[in-house]
Each structure stands twice: as C-alpha cells, then as structure tokens.
mmCIF file of N, CA and C in Angstrom:
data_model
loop_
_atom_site.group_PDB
_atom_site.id
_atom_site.type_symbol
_atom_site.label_atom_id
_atom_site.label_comp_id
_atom_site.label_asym_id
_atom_site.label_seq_id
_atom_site.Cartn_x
_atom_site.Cartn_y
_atom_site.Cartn_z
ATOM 1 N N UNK V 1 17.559 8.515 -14.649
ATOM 2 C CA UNK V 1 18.967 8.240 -14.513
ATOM 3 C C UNK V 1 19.369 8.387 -13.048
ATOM 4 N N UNK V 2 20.553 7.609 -12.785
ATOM 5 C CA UNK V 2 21.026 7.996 -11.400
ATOM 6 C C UNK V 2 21.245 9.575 -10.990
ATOM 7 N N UNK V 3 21.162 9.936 -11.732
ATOM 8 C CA UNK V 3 22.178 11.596 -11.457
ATOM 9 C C UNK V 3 20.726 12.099 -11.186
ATOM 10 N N UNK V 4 19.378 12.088 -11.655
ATOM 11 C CA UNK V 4 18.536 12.666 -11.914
ATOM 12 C C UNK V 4 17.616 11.921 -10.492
ATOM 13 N N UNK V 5 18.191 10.916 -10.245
ATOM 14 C CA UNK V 5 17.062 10.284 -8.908
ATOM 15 C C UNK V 5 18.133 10.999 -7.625
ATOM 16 N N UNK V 6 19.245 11.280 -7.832
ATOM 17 C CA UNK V 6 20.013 12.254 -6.809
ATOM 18 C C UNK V 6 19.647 13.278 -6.937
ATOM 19 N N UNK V 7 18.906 14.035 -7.461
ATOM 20 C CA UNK V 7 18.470 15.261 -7.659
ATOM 21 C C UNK V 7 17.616 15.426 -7.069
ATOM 22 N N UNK V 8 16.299 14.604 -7.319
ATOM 23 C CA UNK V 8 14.773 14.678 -7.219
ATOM 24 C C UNK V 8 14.245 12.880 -6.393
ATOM 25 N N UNK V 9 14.792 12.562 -5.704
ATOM 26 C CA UNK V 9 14.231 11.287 -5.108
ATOM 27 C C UNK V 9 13.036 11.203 -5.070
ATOM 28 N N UNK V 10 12.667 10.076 -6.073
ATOM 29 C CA UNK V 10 11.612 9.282 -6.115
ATOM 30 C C UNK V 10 11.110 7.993 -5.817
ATOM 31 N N UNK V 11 9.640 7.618 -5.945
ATOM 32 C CA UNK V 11 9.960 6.366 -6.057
ATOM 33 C C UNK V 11 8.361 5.998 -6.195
ATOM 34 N N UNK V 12 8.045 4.532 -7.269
ATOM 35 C CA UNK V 12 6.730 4.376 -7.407
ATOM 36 C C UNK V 12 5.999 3.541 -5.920
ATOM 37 N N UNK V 13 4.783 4.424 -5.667
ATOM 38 C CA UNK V 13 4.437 3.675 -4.302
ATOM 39 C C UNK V 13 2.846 3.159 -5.102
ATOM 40 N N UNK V 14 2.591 1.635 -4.672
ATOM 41 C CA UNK V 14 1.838 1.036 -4.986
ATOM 42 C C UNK V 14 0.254 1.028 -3.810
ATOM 43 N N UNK V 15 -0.723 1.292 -4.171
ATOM 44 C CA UNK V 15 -1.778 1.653 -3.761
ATOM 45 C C UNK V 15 -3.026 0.464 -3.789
ATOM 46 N N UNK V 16 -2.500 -0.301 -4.824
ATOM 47 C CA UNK V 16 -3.965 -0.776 -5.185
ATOM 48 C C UNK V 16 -3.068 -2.307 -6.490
ATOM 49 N N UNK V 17 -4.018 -3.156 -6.001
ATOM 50 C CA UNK V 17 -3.672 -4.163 -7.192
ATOM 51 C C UNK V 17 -5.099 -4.372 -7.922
ATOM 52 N N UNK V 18 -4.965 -3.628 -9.159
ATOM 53 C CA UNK V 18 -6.496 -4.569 -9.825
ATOM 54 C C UNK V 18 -6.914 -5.332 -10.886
ATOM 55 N N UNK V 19 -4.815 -5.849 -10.936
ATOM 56 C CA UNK V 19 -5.330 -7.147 -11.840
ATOM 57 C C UNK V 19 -3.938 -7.560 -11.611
ATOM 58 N N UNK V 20 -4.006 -8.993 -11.879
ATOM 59 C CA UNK V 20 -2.967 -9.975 -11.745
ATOM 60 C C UNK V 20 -3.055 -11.384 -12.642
ATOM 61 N N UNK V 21 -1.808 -11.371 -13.460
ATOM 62 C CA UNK V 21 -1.990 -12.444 -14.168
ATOM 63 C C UNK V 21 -3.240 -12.865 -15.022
ATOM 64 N N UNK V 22 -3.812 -12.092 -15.893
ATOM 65 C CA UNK V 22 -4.565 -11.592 -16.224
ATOM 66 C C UNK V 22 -6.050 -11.854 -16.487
ATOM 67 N N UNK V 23 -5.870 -11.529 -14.585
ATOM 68 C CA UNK V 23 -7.292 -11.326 -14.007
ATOM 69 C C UNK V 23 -7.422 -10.291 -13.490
ATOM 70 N N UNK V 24 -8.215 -9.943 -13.650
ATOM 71 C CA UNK V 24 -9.285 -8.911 -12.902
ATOM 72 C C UNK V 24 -9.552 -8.726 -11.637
ATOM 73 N N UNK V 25 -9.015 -8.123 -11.208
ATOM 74 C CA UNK V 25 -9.001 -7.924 -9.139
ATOM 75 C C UNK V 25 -10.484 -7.174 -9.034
ATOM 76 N N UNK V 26 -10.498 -6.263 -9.562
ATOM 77 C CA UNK V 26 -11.601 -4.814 -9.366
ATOM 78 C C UNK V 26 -12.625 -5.280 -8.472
ATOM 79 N N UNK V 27 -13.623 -6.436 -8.743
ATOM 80 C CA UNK V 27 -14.575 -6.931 -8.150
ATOM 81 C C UNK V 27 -14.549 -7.395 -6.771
ATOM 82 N N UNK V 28 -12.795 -7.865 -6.314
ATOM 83 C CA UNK V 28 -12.454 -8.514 -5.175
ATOM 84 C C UNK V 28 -12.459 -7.048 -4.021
ATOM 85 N N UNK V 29 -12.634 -7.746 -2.933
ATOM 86 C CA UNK V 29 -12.391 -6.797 -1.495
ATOM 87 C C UNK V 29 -11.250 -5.990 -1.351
ATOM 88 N N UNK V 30 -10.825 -4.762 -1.149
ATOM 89 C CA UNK V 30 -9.705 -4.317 -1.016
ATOM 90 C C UNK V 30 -8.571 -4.914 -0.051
ATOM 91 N N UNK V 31 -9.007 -5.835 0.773
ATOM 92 C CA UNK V 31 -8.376 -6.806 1.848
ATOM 93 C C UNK V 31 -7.365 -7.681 0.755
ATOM 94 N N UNK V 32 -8.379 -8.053 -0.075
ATOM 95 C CA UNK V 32 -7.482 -9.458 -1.150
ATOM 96 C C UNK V 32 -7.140 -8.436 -1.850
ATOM 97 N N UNK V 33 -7.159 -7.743 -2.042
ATOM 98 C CA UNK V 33 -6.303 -7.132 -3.638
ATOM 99 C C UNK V 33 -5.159 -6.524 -2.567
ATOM 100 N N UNK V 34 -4.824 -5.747 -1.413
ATOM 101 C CA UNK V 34 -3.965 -6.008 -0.642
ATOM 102 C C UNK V 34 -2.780 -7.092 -0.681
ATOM 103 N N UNK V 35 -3.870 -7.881 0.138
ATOM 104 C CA UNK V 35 -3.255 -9.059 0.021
ATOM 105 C C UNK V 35 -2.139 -9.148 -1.001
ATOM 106 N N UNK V 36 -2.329 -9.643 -1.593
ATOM 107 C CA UNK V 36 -2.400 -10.092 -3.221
ATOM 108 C C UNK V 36 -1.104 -8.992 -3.549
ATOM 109 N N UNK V 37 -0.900 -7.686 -3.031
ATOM 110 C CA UNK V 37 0.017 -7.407 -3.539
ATOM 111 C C UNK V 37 1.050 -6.871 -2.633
ATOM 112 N N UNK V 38 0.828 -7.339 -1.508
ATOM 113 C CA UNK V 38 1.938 -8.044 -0.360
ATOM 114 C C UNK V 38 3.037 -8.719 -1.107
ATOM 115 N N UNK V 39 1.802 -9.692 -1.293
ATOM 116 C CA UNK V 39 2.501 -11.066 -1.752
ATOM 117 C C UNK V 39 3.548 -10.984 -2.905
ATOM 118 N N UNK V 40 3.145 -10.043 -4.107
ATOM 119 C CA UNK V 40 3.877 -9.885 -5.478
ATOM 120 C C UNK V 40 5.042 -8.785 -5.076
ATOM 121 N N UNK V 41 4.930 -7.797 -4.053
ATOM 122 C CA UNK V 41 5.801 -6.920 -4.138
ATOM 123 C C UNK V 41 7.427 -7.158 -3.985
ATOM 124 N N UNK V 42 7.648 -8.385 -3.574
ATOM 125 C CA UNK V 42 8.948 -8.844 -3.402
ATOM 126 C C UNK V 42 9.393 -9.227 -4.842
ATOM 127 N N UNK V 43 8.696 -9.210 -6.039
ATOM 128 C CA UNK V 43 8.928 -9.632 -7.117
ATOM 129 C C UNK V 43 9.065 -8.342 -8.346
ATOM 130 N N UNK V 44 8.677 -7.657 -7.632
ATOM 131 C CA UNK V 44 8.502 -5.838 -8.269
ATOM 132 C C UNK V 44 9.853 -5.502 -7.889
ATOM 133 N N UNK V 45 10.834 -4.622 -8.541
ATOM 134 C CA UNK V 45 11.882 -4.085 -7.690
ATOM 135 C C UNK V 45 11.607 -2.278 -7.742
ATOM 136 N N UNK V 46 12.007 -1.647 -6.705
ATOM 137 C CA UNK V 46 11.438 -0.687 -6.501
ATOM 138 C C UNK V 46 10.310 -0.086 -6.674
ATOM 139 N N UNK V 47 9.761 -0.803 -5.733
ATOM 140 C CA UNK V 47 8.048 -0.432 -5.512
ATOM 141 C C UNK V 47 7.960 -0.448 -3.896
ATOM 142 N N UNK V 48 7.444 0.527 -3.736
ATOM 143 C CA UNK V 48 6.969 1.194 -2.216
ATOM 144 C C UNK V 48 5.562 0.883 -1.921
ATOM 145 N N UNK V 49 5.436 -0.100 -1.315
ATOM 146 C CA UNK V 49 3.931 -0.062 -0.609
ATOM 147 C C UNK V 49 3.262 1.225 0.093
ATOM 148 N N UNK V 50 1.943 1.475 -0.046
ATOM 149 C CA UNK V 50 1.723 2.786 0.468
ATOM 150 C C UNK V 50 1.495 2.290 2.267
ATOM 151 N N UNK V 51 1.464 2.984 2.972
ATOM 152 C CA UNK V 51 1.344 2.970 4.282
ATOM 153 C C UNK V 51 -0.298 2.336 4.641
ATOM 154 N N UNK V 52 -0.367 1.741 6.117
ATOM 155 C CA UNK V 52 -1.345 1.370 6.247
ATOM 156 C C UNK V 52 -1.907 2.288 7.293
ATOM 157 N N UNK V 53 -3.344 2.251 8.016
ATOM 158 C CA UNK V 53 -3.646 3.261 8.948
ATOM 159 C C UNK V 53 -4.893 2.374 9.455
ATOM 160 N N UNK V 54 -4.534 2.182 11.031
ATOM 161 C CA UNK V 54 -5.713 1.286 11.534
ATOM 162 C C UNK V 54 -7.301 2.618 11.399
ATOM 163 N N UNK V 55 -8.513 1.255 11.899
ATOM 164 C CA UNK V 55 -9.541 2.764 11.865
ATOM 165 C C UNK V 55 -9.782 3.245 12.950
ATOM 166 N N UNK V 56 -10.161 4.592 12.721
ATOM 167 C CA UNK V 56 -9.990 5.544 13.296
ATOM 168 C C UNK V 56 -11.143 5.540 14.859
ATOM 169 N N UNK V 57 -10.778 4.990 15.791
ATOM 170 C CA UNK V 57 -11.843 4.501 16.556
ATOM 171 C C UNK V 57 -12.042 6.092 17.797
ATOM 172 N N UNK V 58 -11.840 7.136 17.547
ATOM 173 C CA UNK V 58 -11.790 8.243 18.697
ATOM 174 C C UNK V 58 -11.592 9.477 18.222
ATOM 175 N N UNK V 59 -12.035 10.429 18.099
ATOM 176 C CA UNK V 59 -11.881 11.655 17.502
ATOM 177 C C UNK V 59 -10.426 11.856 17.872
ATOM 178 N N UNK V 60 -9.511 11.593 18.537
ATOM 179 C CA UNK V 60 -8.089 11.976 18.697
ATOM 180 C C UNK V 60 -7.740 11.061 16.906
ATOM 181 N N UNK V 61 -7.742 10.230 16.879
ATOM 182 C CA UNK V 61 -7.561 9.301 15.606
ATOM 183 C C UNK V 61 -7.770 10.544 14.243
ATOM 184 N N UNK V 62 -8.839 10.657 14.545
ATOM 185 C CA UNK V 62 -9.631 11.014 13.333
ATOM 186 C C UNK V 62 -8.588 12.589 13.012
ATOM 187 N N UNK V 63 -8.600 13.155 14.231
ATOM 188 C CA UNK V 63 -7.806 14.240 13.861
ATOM 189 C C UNK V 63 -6.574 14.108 13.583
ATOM 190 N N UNK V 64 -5.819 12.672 13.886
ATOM 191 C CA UNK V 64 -4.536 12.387 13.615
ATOM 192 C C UNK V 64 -4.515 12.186 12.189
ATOM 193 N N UNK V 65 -5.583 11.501 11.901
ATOM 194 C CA UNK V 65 -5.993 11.609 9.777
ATOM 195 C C UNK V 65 -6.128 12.843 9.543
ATOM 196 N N UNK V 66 -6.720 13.669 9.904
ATOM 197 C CA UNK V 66 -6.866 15.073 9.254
ATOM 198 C C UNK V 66 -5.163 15.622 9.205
ATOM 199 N N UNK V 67 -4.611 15.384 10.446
ATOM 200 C CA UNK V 67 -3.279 16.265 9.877
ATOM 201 C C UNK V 67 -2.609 15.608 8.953
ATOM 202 N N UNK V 68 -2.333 14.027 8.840
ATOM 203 C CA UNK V 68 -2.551 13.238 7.622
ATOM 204 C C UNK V 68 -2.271 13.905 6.303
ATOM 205 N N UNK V 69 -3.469 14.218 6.339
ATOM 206 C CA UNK V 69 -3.956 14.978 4.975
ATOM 207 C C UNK V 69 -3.623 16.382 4.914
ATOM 208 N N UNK V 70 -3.541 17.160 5.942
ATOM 209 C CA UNK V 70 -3.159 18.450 5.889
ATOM 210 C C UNK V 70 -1.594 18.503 5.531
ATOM 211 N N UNK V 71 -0.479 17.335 6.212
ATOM 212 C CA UNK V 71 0.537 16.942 5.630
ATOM 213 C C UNK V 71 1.096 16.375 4.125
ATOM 214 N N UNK V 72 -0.022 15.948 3.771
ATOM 215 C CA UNK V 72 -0.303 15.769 2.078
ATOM 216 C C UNK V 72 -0.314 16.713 1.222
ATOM 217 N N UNK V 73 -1.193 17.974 1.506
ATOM 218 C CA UNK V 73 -1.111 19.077 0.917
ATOM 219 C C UNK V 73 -0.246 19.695 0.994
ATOM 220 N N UNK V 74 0.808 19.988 2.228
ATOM 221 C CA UNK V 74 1.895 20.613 1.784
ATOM 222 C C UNK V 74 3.178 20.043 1.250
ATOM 223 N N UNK V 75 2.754 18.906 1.158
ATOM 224 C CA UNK V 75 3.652 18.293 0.207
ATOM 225 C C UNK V 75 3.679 18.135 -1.083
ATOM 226 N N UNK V 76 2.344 18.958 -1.433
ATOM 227 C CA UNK V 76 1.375 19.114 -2.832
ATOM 228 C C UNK V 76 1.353 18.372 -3.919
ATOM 229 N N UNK V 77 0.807 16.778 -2.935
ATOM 230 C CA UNK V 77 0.575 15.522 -3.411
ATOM 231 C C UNK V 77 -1.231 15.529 -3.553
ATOM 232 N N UNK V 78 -1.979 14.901 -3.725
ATOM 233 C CA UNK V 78 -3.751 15.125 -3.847
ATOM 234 C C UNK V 78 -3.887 15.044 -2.799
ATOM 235 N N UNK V 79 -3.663 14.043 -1.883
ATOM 236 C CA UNK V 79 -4.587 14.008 -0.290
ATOM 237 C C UNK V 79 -3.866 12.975 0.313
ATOM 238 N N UNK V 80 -5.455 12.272 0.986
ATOM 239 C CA UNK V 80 -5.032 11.243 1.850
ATOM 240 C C UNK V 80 -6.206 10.365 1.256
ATOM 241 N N UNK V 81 -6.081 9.568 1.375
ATOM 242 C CA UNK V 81 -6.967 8.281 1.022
ATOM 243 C C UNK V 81 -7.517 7.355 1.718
ATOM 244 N N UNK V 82 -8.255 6.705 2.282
ATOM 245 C CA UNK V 82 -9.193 5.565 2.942
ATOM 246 C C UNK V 82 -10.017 4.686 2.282
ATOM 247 N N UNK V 83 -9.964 3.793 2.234
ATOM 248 C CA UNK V 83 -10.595 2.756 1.783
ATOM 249 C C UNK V 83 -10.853 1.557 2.450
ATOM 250 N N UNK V 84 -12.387 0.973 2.606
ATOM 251 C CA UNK V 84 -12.693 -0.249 3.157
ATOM 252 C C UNK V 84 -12.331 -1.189 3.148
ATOM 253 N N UNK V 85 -11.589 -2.163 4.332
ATOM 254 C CA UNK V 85 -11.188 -3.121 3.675
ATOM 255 C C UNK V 85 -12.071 -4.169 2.783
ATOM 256 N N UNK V 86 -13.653 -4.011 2.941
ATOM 257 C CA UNK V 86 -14.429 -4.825 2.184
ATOM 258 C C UNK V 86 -14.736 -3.853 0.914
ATOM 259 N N UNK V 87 -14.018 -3.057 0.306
ATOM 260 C CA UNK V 87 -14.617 -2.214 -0.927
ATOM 261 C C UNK V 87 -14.118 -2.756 -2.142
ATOM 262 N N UNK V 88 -15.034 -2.927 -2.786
ATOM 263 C CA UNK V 88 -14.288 -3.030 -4.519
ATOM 264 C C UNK V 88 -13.767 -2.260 -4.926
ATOM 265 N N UNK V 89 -13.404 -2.463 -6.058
ATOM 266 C CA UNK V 89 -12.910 -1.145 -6.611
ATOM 267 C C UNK V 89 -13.722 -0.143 -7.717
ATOM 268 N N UNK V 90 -14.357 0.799 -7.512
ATOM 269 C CA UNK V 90 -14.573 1.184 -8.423
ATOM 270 C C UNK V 90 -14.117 2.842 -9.073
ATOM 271 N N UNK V 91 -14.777 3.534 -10.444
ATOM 272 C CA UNK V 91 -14.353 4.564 -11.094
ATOM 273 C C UNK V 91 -14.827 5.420 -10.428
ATOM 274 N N UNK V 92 -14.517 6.703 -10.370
ATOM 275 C CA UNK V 92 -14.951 7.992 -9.609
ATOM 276 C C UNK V 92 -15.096 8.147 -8.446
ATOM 277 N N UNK V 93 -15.672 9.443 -8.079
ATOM 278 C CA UNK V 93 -16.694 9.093 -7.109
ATOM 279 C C UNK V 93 -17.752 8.690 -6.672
ATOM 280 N N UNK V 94 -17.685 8.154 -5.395
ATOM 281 C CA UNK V 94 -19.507 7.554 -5.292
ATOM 282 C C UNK V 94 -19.990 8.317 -4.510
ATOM 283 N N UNK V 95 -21.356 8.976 -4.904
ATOM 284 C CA UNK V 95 -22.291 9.882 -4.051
ATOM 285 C C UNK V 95 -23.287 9.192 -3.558
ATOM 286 N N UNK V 96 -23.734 9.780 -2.124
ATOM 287 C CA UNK V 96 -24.900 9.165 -1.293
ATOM 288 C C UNK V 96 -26.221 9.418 -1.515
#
C-alpha cells in the first residue's frame, strides 16, 4: 500500500532476464539477456535496473568493488555480484 511504501521504501530491482516470451534466455550470454532487458524495462512499471560496473582493470578498482560489497553488508542485503558478460546462466555455484 501507499502508506506502507512511505514507511519502508522499496522497490523491485531487476538483475537478470532468463526468459522472454516464452523462451528461454538461460543458455544466451549475459550481454543479450541484458540486453534484452534494457529493452523490456520501459514496459515493466516499477522496476529498477540493477547498476552496472565496468571491469575492474587496477587494484584501486578492485578495492573500489570490495567496499562495494562491504557496503552491501551493511545494508544487510547478500553481497555484491559480478558476472561475465559472456556467461550463461546457470544454478549454484560453480567450483574450479
């Protein structure tokens, strides 16, 4: 309700598209599934794209991600996130 989003401001922020029109993104590059929901978000109403973050080319960078994430936690949200722009999508984690 309004009274209740004056209280507690929210709002859904979109991360990831992995299906559209009912297809199946998962397999595509995280670049096109991006993409892809660039493109649809003007058609969503209140939806927040999540932020973008070039890569991290210099340990000054890298530590600018770490506070990133150290800023995440005290906001006691899960983290920070990175993803390839050539990655699929997949479940869990992946170990090396």
């Amino acid at each position: 309700t309004a009274a209740w989003l004056a209280k507690v401001p929210c709002a859904f922020v979109a991360y990831d598209l992995l299906a559209w029109a009912h297809r199946d993104l998962r397999a595509q590059p995280q670049l096109l599934r991006r993409q892809l929901l660039e493109s649809h978000v003007t058609t969503l109403h209140d939806l927040v794209l999540s932020p973008l973050a070039s890569r991290p080319e210099t340990p000054q960078a890298w530590a600018e991600l770490a506070e990133l994430r150290r800023q995440a936690r005290a906001l006691q949200v899960e983290g920070f996130m990175l993803k390839h722009r050539a990655a699929r999508y997949g479940t869990g984690r992946t170990r090396s």
